[in-house]
mmCIF file with all atom_site columns, C-alpha atoms in Angstrom:
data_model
loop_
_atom_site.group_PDB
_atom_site.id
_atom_site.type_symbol
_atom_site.label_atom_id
_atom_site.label_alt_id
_atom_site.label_comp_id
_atom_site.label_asym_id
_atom_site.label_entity_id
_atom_site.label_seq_id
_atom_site.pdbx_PDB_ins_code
_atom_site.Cartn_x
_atom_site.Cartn_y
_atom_site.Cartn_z
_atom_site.occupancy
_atom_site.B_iso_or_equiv
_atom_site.pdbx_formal_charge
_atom_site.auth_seq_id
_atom_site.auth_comp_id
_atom_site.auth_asym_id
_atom_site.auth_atom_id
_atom_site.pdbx_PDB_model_num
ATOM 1   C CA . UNK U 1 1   ? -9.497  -16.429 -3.176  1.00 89.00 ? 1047 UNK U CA 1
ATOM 2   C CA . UNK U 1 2   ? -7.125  -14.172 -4.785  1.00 95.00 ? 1048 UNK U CA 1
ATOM 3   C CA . UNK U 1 3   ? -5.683  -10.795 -3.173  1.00 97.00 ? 1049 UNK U CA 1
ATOM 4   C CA . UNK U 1 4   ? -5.129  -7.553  -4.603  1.00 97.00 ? 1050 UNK U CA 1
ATOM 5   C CA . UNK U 1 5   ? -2.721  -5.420  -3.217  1.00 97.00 ? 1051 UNK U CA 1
ATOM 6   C CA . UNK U 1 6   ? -2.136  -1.577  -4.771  1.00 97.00 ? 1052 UNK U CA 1
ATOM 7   C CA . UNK U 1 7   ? 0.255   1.322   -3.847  1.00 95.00 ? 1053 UNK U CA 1
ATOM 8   C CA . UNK U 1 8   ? 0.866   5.060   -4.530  1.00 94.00 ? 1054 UNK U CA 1
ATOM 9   C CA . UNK U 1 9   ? 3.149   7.127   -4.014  1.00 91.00 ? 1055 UNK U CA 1
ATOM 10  C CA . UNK U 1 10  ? 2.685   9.659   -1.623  1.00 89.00 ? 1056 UNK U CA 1
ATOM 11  C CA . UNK U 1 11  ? 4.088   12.424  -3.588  1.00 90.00 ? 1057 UNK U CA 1
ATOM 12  C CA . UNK U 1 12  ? 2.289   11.908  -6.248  1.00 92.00 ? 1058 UNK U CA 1
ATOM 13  C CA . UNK U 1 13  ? -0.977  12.520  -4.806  1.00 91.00 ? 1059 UNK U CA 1
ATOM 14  C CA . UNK U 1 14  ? 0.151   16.192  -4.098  1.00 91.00 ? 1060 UNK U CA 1
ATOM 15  C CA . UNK U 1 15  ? -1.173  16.609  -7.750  1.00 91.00 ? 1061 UNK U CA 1
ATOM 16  C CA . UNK U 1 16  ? -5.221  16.740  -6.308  1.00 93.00 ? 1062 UNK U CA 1
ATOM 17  C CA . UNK U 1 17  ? -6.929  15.769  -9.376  1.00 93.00 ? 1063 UNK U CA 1
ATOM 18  C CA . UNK U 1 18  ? -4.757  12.699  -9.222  1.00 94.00 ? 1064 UNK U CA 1
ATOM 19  C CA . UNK U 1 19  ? -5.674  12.058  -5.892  1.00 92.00 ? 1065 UNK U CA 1
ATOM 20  C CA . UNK U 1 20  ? -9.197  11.998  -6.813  1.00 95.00 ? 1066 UNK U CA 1
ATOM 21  C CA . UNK U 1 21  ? -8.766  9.856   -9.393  1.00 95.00 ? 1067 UNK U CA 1
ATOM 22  C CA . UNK U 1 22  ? -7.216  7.433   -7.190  1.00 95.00 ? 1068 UNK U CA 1
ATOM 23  C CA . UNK U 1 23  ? -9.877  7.659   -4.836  1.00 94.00 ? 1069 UNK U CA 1
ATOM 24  C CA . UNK U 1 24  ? -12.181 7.153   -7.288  1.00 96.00 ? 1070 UNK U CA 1
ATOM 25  C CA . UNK U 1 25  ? -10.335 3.945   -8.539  1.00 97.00 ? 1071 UNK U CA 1
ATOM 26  C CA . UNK U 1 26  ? -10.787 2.465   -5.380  1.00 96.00 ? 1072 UNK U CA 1
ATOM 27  C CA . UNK U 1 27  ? -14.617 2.902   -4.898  1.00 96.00 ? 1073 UNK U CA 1
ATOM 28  C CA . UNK U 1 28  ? -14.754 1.278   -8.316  1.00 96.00 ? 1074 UNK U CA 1
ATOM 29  C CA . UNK U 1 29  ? -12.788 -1.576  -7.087  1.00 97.00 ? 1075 UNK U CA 1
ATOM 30  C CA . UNK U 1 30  ? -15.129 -2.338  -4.468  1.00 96.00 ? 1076 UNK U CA 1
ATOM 31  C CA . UNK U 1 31  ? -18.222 -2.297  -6.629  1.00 96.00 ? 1077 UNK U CA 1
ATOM 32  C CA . UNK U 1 32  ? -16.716 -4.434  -8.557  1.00 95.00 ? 1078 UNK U CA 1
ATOM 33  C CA . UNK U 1 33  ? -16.356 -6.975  -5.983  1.00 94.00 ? 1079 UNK U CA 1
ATOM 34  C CA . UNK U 1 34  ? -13.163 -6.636  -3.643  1.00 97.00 ? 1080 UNK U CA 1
ATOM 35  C CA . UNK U 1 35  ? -13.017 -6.340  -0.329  1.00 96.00 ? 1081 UNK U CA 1
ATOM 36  C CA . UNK U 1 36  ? -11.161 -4.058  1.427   1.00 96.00 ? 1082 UNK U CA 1
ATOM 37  C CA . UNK U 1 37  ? -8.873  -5.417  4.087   1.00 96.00 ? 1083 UNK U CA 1
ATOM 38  C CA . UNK U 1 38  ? -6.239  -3.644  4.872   1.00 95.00 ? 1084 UNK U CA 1
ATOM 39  C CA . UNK U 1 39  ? -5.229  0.128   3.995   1.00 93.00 ? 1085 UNK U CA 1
ATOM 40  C CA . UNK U 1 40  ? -2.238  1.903   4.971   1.00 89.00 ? 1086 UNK U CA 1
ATOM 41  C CA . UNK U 1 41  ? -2.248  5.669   4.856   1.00 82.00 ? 1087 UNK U CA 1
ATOM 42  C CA . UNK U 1 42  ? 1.636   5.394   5.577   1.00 76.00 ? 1088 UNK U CA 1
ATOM 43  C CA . UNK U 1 43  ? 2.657   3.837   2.641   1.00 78.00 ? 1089 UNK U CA 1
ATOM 44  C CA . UNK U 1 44  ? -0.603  4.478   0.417   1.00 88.00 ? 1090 UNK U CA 1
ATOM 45  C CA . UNK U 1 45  ? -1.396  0.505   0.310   1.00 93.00 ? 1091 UNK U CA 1
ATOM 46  C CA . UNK U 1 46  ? -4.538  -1.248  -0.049  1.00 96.00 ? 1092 UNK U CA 1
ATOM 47  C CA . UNK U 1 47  ? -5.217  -4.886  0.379   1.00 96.00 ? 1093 UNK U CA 1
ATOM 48  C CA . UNK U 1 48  ? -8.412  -5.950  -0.849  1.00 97.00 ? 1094 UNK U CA 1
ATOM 49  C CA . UNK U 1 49  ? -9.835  -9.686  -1.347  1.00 96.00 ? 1095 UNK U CA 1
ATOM 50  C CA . UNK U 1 50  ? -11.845 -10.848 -4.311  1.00 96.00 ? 1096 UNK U CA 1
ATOM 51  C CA . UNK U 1 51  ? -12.790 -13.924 -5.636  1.00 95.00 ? 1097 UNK U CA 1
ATOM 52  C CA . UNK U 1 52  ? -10.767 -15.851 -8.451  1.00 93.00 ? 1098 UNK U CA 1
ATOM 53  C CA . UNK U 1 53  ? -13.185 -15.141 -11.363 1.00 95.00 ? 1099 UNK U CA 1
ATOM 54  C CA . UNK U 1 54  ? -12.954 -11.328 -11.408 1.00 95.00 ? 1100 UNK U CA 1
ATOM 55  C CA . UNK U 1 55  ? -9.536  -11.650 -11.600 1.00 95.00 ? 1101 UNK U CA 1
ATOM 56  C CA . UNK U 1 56  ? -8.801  -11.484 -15.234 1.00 96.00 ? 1102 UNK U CA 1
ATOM 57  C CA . UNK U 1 57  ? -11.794 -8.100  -15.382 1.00 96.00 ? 1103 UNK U CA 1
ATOM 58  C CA . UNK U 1 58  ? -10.036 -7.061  -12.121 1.00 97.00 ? 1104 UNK U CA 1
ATOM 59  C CA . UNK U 1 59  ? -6.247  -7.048  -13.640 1.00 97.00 ? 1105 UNK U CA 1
ATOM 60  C CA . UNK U 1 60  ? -7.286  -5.276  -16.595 1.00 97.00 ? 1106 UNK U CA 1
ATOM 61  C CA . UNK U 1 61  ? -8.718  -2.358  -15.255 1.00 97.00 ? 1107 UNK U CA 1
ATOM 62  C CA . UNK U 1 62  ? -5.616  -1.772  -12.771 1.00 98.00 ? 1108 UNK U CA 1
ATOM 63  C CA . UNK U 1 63  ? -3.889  -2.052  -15.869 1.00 97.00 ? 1109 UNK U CA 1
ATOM 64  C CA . UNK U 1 64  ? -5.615  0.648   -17.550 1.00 96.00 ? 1110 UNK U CA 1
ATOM 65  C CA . UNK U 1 65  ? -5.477  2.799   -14.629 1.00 97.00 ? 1111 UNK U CA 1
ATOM 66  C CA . UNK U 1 66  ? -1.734  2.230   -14.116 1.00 96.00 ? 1112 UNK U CA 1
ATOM 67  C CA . UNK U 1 67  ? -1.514  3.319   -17.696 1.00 96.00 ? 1113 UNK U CA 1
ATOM 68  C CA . UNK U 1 68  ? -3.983  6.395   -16.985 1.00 94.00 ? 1114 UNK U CA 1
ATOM 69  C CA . UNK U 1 69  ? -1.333  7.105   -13.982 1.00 95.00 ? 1115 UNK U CA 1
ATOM 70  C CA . UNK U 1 70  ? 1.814   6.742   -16.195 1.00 94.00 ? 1116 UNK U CA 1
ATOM 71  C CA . UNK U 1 71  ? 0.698   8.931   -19.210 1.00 94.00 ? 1117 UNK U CA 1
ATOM 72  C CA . UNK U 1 72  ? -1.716  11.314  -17.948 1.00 89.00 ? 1118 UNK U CA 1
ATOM 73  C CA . UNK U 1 73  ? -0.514  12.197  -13.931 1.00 90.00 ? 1119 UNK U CA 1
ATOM 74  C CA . UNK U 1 74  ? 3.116   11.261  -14.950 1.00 93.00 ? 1120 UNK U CA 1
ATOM 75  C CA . UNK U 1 75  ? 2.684   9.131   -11.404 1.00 94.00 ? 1121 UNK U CA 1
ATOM 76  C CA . UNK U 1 76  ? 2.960   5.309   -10.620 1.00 93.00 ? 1122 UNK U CA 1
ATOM 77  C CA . UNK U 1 77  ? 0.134   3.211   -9.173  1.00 95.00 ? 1123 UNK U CA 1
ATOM 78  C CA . UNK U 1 78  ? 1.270   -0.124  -8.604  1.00 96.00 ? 1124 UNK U CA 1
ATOM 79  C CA . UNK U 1 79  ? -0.763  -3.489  -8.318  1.00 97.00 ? 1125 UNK U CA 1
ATOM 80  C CA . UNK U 1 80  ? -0.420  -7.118  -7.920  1.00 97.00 ? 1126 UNK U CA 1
ATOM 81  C CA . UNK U 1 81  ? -2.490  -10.028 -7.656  1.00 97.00 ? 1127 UNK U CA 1
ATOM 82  C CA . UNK U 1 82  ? -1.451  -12.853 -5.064  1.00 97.00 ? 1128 UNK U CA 1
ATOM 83  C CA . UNK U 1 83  ? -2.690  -16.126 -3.484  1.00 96.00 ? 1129 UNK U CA 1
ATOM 84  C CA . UNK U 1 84  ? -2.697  -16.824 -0.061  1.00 94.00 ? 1130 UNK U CA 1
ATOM 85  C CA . UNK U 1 85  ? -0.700  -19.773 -0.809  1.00 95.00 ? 1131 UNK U CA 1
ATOM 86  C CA . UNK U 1 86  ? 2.345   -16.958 -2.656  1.00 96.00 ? 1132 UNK U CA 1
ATOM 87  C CA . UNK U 1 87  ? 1.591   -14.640 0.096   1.00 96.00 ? 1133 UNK U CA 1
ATOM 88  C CA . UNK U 1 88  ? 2.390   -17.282 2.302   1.00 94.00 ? 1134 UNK U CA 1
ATOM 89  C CA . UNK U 1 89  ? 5.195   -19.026 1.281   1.00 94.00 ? 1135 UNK U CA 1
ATOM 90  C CA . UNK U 1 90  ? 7.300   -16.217 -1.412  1.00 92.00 ? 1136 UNK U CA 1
ATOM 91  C CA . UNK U 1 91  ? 9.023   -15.168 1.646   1.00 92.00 ? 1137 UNK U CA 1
ATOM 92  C CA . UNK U 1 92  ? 8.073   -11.428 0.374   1.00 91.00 ? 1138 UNK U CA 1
ATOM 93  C CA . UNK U 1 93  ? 5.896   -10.646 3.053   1.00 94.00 ? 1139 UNK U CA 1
ATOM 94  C CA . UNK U 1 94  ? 6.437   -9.859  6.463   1.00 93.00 ? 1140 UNK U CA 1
ATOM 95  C CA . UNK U 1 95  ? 4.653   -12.439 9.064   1.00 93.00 ? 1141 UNK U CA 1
ATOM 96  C CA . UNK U 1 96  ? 3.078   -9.431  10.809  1.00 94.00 ? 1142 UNK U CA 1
ATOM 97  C CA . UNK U 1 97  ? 1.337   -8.342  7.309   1.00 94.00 ? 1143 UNK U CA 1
ATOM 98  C CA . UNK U 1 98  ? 0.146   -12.388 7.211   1.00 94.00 ? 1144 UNK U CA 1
ATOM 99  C CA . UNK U 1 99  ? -1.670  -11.796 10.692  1.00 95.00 ? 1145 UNK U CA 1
ATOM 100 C CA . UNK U 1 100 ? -2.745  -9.080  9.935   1.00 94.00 ? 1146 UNK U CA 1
ATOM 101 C CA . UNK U 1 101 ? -4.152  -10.305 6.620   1.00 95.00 ? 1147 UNK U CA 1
ATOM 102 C CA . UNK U 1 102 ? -6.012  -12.718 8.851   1.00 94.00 ? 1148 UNK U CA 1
ATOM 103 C CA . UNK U 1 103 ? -7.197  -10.718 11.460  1.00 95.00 ? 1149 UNK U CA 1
ATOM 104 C CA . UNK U 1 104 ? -8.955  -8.609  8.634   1.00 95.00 ? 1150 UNK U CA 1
ATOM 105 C CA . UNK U 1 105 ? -10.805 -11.455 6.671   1.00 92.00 ? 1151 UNK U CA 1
ATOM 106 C CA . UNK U 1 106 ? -11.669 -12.662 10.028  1.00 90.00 ? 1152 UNK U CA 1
ATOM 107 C CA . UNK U 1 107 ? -13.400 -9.095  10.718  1.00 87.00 ? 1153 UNK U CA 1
#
């Protein structure tokens, strides 16, 4: 199981047609087979599972659309991909966001 998390900044989706792009990024992300887990409107970040083969297709297009976001909206979406296992044990993440994380597959 791999985990995708992606954030934007909340300035940036002042710009509306960028916002809608973004939203639309995201509904394409779940049809193409992650999970949304966890989504804060806070901080813009989304959480979503998926499983290790549409990783590489999965990286990719949040590649593309980062580049989309750079050149055309002048605006940064960010994106990583993560085990549980790095999630876990990088010491990057907080241990709430690691209960949380469970509580939300366990949903």
């Amino acid at each position: 199981m791999f985990y995708l998390i992606t954030q934007v900044f909340l300035e940036d989706l002042e710009n509306q047609d960028f916002a809608q792009q973004v939203s639309s990024f995201h509904e394409k992300l779940v049809q193409e087979g992650c999970r949304l887990l966890i989504h804060s409107d806070r901080l813009e970040t989304f959480v979503y599972s998926l499983q290790e083969e549409k990783e590489p297709e999965l990286r990719k297009l949040c590649k593309s659309f980062s580049q989309y976001s750079k050149q055309v909206a002048q605006a940064d979406f960010l994106f990583d991909f993560f085990t549980r296992e790095e999630i876990e044990n990088s010491g990057h993440f907080e241990k709430e966001f690691i209960a949380a994380l469970t509580r939300a597959e366990e949903r």
